[in-house]
Short mmCIF file of C-alpha atoms in Angstrom, two decimals:
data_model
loop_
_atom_site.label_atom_id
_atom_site.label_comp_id
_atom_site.label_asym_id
_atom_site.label_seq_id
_atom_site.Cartn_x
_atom_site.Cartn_y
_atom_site.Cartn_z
CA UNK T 275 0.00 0.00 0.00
CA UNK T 276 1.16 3.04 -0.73
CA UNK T 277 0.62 7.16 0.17
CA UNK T 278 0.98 10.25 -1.31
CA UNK T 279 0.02 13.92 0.17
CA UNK T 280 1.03 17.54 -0.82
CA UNK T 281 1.78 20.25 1.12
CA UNK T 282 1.78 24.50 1.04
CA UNK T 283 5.27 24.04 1.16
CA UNK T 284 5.44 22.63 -2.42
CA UNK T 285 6.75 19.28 -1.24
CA UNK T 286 5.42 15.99 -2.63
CA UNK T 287 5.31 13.29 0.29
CA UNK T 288 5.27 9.40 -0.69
CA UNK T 289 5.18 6.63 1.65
CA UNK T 290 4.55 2.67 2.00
CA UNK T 291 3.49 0.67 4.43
CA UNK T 292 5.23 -2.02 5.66
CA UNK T 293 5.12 -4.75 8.56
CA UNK T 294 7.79 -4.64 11.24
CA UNK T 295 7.29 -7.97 12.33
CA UNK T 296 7.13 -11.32 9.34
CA UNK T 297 4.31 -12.14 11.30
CA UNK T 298 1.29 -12.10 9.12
CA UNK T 299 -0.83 -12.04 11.88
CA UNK T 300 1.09 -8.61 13.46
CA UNK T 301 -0.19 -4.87 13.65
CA UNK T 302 2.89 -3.65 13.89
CA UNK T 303 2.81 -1.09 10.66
CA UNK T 304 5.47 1.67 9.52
CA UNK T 305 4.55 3.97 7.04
CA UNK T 306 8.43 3.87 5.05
CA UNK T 307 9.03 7.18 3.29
CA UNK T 308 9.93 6.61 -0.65
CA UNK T 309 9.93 10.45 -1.70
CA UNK T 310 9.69 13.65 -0.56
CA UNK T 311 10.72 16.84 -2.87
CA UNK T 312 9.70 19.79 -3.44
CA UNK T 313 8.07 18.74 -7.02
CA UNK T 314 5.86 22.18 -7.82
CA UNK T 315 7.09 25.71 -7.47
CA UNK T 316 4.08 26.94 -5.06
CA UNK T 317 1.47 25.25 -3.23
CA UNK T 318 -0.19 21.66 -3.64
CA UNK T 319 -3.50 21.74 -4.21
CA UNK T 320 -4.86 17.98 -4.98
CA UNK T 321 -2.98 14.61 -5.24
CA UNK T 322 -4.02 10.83 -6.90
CA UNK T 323 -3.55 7.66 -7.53
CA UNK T 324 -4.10 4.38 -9.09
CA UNK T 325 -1.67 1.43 -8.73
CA UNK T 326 1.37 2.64 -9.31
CA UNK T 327 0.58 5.77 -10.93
CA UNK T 328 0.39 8.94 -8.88
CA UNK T 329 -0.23 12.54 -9.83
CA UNK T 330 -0.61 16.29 -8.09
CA UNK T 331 -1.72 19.62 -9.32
CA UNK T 332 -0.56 22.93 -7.64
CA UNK T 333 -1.27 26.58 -7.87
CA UNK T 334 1.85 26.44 -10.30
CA UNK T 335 -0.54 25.40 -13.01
CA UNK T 336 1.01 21.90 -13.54
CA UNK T 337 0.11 18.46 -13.10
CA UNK T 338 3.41 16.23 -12.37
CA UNK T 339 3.35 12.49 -12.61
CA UNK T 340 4.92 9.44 -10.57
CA UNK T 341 5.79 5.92 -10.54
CA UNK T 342 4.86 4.77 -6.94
CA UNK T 343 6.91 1.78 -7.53
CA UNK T 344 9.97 3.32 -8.69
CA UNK T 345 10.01 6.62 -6.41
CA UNK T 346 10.21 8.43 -9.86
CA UNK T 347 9.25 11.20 -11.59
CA UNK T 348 7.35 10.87 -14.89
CA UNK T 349 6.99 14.43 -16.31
CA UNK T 350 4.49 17.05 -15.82
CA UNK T 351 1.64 18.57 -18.12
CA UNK T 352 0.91 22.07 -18.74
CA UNK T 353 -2.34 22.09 -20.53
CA UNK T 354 -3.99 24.48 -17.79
CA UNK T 355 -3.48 28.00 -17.52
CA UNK T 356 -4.77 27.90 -13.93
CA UNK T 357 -4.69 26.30 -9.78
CA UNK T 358 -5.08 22.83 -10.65
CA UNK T 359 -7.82 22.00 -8.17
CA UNK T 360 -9.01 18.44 -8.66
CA UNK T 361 -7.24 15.30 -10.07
CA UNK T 362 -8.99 11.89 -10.44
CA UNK T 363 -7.75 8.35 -12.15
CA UNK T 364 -9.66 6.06 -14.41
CA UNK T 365 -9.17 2.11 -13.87
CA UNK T 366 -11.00 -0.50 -15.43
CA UNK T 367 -11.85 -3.50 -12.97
CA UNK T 368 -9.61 -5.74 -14.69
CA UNK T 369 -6.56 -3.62 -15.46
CA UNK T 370 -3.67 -2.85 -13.01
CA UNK T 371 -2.97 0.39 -14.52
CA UNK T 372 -5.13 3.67 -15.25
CA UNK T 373 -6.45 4.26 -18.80
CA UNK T 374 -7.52 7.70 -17.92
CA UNK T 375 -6.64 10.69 -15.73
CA UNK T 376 -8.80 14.06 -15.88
CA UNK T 377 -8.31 17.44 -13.74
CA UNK T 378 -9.98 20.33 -12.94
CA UNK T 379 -9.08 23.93 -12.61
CA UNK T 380 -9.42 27.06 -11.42
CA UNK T 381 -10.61 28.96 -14.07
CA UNK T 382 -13.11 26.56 -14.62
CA UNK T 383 -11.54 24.20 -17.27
CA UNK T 384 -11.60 20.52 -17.65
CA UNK T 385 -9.10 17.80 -19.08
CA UNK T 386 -9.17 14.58 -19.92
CA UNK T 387 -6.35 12.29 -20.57
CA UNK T 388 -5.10 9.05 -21.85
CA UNK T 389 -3.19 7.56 -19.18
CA UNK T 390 -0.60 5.35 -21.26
CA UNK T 391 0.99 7.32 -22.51
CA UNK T 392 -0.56 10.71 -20.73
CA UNK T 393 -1.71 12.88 -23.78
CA UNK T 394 -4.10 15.40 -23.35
CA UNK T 395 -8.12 14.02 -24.97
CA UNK T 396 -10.19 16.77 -25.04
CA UNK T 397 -10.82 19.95 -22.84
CA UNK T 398 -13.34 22.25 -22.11
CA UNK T 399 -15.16 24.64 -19.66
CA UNK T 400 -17.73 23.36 -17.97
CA UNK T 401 -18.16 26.19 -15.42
CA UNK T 402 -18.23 30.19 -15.34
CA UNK T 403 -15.88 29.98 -11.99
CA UNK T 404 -13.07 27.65 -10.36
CA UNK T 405 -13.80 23.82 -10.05
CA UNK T 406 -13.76 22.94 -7.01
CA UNK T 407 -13.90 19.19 -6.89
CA UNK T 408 -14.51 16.01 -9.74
CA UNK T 409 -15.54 12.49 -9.13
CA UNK T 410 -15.43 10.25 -11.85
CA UNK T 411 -18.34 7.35 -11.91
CA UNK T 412 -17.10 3.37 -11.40
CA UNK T 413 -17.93 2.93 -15.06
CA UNK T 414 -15.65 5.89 -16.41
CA UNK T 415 -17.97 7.13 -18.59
CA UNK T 416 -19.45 10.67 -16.61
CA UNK T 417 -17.67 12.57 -14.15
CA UNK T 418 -19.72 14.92 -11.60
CA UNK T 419 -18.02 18.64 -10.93
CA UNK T 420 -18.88 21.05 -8.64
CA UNK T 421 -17.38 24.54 -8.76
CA UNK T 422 -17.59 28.42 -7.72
CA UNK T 423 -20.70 29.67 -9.53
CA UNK T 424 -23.04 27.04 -7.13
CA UNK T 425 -23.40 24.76 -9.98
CA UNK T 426 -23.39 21.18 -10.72
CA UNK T 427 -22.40 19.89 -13.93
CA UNK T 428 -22.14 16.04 -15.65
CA UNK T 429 -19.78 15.33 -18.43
CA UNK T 430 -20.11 12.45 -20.57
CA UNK T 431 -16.60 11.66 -20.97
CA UNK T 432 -17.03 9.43 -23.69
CA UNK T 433 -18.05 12.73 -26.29
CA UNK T 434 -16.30 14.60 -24.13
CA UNK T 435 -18.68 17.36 -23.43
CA UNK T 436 -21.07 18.19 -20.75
CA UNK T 437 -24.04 16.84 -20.37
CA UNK T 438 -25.88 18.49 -17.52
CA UNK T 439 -25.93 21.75 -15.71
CA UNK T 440 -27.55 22.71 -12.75
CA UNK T 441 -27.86 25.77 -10.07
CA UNK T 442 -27.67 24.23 -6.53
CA UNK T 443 -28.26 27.80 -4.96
CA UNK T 444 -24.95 27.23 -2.65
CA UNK T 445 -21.52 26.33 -3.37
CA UNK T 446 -20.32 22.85 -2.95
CA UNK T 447 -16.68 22.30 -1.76
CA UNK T 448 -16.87 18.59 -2.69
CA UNK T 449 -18.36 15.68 -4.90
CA UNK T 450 -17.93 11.97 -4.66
CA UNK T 451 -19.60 8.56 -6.05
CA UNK T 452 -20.09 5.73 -3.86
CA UNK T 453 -18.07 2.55 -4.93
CA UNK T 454 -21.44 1.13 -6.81
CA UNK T 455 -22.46 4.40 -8.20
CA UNK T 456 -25.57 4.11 -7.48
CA UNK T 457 -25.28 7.55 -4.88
CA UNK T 458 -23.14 10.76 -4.78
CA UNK T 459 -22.22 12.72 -2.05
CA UNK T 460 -21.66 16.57 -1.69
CA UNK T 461 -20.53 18.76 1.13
CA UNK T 462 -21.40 22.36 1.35
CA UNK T 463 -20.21 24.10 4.52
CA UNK T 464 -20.72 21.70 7.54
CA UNK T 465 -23.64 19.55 5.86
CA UNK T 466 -23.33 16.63 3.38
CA UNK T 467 -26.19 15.68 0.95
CA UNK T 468 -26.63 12.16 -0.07
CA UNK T 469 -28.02 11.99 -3.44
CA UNK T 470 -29.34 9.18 -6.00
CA UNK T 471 -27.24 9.05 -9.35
CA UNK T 472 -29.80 8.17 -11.49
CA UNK T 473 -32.14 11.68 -10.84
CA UNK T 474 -29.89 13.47 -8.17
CA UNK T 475 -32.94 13.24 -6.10
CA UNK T 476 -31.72 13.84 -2.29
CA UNK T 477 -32.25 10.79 0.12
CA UNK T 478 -30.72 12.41 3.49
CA UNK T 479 -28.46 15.54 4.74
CA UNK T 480 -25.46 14.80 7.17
CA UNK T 481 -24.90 17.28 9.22
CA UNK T 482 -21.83 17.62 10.78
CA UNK T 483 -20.48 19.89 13.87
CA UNK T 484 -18.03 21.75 11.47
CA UNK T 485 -16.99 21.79 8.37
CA UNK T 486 -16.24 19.20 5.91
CA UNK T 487 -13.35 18.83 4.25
CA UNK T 488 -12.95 15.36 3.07
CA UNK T 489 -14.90 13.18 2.08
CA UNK T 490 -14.26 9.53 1.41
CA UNK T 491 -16.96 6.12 0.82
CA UNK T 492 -16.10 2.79 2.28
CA UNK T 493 -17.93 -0.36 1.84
CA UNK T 494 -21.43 -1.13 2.69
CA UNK T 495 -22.96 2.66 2.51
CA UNK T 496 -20.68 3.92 5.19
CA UNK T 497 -19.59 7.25 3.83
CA UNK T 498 -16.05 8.62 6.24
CA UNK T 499 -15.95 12.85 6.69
CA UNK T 500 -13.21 14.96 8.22
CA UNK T 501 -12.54 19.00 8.54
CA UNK T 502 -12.64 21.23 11.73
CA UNK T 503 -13.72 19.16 14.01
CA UNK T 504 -10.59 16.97 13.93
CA UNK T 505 -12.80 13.64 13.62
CA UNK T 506 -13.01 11.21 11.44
CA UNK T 507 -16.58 10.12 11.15
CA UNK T 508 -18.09 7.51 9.46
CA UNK T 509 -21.67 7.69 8.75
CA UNK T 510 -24.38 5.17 7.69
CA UNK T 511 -25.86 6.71 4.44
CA UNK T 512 -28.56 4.15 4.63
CA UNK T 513 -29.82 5.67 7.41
CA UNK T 514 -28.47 8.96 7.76
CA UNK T 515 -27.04 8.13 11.33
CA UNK T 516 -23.54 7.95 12.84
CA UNK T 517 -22.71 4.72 12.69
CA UNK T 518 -18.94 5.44 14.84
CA UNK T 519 -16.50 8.14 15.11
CA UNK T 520 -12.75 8.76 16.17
CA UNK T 521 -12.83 11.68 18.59
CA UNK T 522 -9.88 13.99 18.56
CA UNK T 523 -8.24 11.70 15.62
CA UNK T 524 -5.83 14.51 15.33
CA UNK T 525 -5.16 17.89 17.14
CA UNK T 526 -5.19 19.91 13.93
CA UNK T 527 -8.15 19.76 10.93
CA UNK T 528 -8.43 17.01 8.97
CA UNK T 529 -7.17 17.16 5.24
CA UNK T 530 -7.09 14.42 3.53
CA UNK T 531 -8.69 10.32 3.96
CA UNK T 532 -8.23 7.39 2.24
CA UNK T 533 -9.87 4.19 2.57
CA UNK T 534 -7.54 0.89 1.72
CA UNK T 535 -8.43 -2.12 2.02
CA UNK T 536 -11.58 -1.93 0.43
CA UNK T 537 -10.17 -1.29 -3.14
CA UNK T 538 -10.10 -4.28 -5.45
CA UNK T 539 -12.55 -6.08 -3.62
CA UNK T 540 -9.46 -8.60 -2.68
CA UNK T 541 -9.18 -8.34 1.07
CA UNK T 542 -9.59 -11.25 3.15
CA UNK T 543 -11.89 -10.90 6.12
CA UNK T 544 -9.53 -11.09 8.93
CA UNK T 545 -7.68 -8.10 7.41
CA UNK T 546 -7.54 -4.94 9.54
CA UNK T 547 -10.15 -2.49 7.81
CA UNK T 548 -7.37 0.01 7.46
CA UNK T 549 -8.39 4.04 7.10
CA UNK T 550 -5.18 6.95 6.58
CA UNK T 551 -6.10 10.46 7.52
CA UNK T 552 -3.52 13.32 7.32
CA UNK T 553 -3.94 16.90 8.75
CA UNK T 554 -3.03 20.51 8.52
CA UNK T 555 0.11 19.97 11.17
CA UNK T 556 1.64 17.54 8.65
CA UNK T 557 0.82 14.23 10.36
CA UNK T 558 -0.39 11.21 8.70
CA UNK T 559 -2.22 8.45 10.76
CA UNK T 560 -3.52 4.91 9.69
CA UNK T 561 -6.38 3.59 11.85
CA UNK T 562 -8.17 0.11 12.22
CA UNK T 563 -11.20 1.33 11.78
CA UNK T 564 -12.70 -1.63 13.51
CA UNK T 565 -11.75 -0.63 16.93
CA UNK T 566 -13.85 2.44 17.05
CA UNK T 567 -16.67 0.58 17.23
CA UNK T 568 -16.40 0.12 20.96
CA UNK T 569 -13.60 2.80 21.61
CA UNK T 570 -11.29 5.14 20.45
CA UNK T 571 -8.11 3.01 18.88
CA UNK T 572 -4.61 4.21 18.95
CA UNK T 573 -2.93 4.38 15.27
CA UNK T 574 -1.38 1.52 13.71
CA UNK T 575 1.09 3.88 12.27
CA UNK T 576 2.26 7.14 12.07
CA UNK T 577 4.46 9.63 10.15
CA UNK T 578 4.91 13.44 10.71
CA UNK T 579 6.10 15.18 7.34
CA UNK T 580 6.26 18.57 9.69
CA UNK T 581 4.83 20.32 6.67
CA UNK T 582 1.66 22.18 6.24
CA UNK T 583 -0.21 19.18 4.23
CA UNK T 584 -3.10 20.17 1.91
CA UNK T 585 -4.52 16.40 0.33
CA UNK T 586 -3.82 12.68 0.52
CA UNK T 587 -4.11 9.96 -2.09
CA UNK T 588 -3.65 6.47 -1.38
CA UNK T 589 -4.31 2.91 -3.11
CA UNK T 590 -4.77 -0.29 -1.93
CA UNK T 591 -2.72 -2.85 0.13
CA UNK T 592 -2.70 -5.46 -3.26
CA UNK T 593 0.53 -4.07 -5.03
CA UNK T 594 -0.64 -3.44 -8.90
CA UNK T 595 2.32 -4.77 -11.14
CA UNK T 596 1.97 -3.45 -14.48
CA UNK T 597 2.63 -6.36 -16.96
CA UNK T 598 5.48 -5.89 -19.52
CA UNK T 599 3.39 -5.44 -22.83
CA UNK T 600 4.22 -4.48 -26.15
CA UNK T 601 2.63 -2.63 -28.07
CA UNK T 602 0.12 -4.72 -30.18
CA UNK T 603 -0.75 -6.50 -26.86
CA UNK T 604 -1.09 -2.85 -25.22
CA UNK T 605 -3.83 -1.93 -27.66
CA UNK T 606 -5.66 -5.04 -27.47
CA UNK T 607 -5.79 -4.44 -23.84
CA UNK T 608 -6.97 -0.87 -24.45
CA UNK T 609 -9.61 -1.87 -26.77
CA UNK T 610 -10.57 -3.90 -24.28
CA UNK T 611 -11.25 -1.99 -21.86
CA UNK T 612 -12.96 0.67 -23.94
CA UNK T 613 -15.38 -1.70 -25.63
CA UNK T 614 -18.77 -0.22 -26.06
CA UNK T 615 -17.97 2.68 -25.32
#
């Protein structure tokens, strides 16, 4: 499993997690640094990843890419004239390796790229003012944005244009599908509204004690929010109810979570149900999410990047490998993956 968060410092944090004991059946976690650089020339503003493949956009204008695996750089893009605000990855179910990356922006632009090798799709504007967040659906086909002028707006990112566009009468800070995509989430303020994807018609409003400022779905309808209040809180969407919470999970506000084990669908059942947060006073904690149940749990692990950190990315504890293809067997698998589309 690996990590990867951004600070206002312009420094690029990656880390893995490793086992300190051979033990299989041990706790005992480290989060290992593999990188950490000062990779834009102001601010990060959003981080991602899939597999192996990482990426983070700054107020710089650039995206810059990274092999996970390899603790390397892979370039940057420059197709945005403005804050990168939002970065998500594309993977088909059965593909170790993104076919897709898109990004928001600032001045209200949208990319879309091919992953292998990254090379800019399409673009367009679908919003008067800054994006503020994307979510791309399971299927890769639509991505959700939310943005500055109070507005919603789907893109079918198969023509690559947008495809709906609605006044919500209050900005959103964030959007997110559920792993099914049958739901999406958005937080304005201190509240977040579940919604059904198939007419956006609102099933239940969680209100937190603060503001939200992360936002991340587990399994099951459990949805996980952080900000302000310094908790990570997992709520049942089904209901609308807390279903637990980690009091106090860090003394600063909480920037960034990342569920991991649930990814890939490949975890066995007596795996810890493992949760990363990160906050503003640059530490990064990894929870069993299990033990809050009953009470607060101590961290498995812990790292302090004593930077100011802005967003975390993670994927999953499976290590994605990417197969050594050439290039006739590449575009088989790409056709693949892209059929009926």
């Amino acid at each position: 499993m690996s990590l990867i968060a951004g600070s206002y410092e312009k420094f690029i944090w990656g880390f893995k997690l490793k086992s300190l004991k051979p033990n299989p059946d041990s706790q005992s976690l480290t989060l290992t640094p593999l990188f950490s650089y000062p990779s834009h020339l102001s601010s990060i503003t959003t981080v991602a990843t899939a597999g192996s493949a990482a990426a983070s956009g700054g107020s710089d204008d650039t995206i810059h890419l990274y092999d996970m695996s390899s603790a390397t750089s892979l370039g940057s893009l420059h197709d945005h004239s403005a804050t990168v605000t939002s970065l998500s990855f594309f993977t088909p179910p059965h593909l170790s390796f993104p076919l897709n990356l898109v990004s928001a922006a600032a001045d209200g632009s949208f990319c879309i790229y091919e992953a292998d090798p990254f090379v800019l799709l399409k673009s367009l504007k679908p919003h008067r003012k800054a994006i503020n967040d994307v979510s791309l659906h399971p299927s890769g086909k639509l991505a959700l944005t939310v943005g500055k002028d109070e507005c919603l707006s789907m893109i079918n990112l198969v023509r690559g244009r947008r495809s709906f566009y609605c006044r919500l009468g209050k900005e959103a800070s964030l959007v997110t599908y559920d792993g099914s995509g049958d739901k999406f989430y958005m937080a304005m303020e201190d509240k977040v509204m579940v919604h059904e994807a198939e007419d956006a018609r609102l099933l239940c409003e969680l209100e937190n004690s603060k503001r939200v400022l992360c936002v991340e779905p587990g399994e099951n309808g459990v949805l996980y929010t952080g900000g302000e209040d310094r908790c990570i809180t997992a709520w049942d969407t089904n209901s609308g109810k807390v279903a637990y919470r980690i009091e106090d999970a860090h003394p600063a506000r909480v920037k960034g979570i990342v569920v991991l084990t649930s990814k890939a669908g490949a975890v066995a059942d007596d795996d810890p149900y493992l949760v990363a947060s990160a906050s503003s006073d640059g530490v990064i904690r990894l929870w069993d999410v299990r033990m809050a149940v009953k009470e607060k749990p101590n961290p498995l692990a812990e790292a302090n990047t004593k930077s100011r950190l802005t967003c975390l990315a993670g994927s999953s504890l499976k290590s994605f490998k990417r197969p050594q293809i050439g290039k006739s067997d590449k575009k088989e698998e790409h056709d693949a993956a892209t059929e009926g589309v």
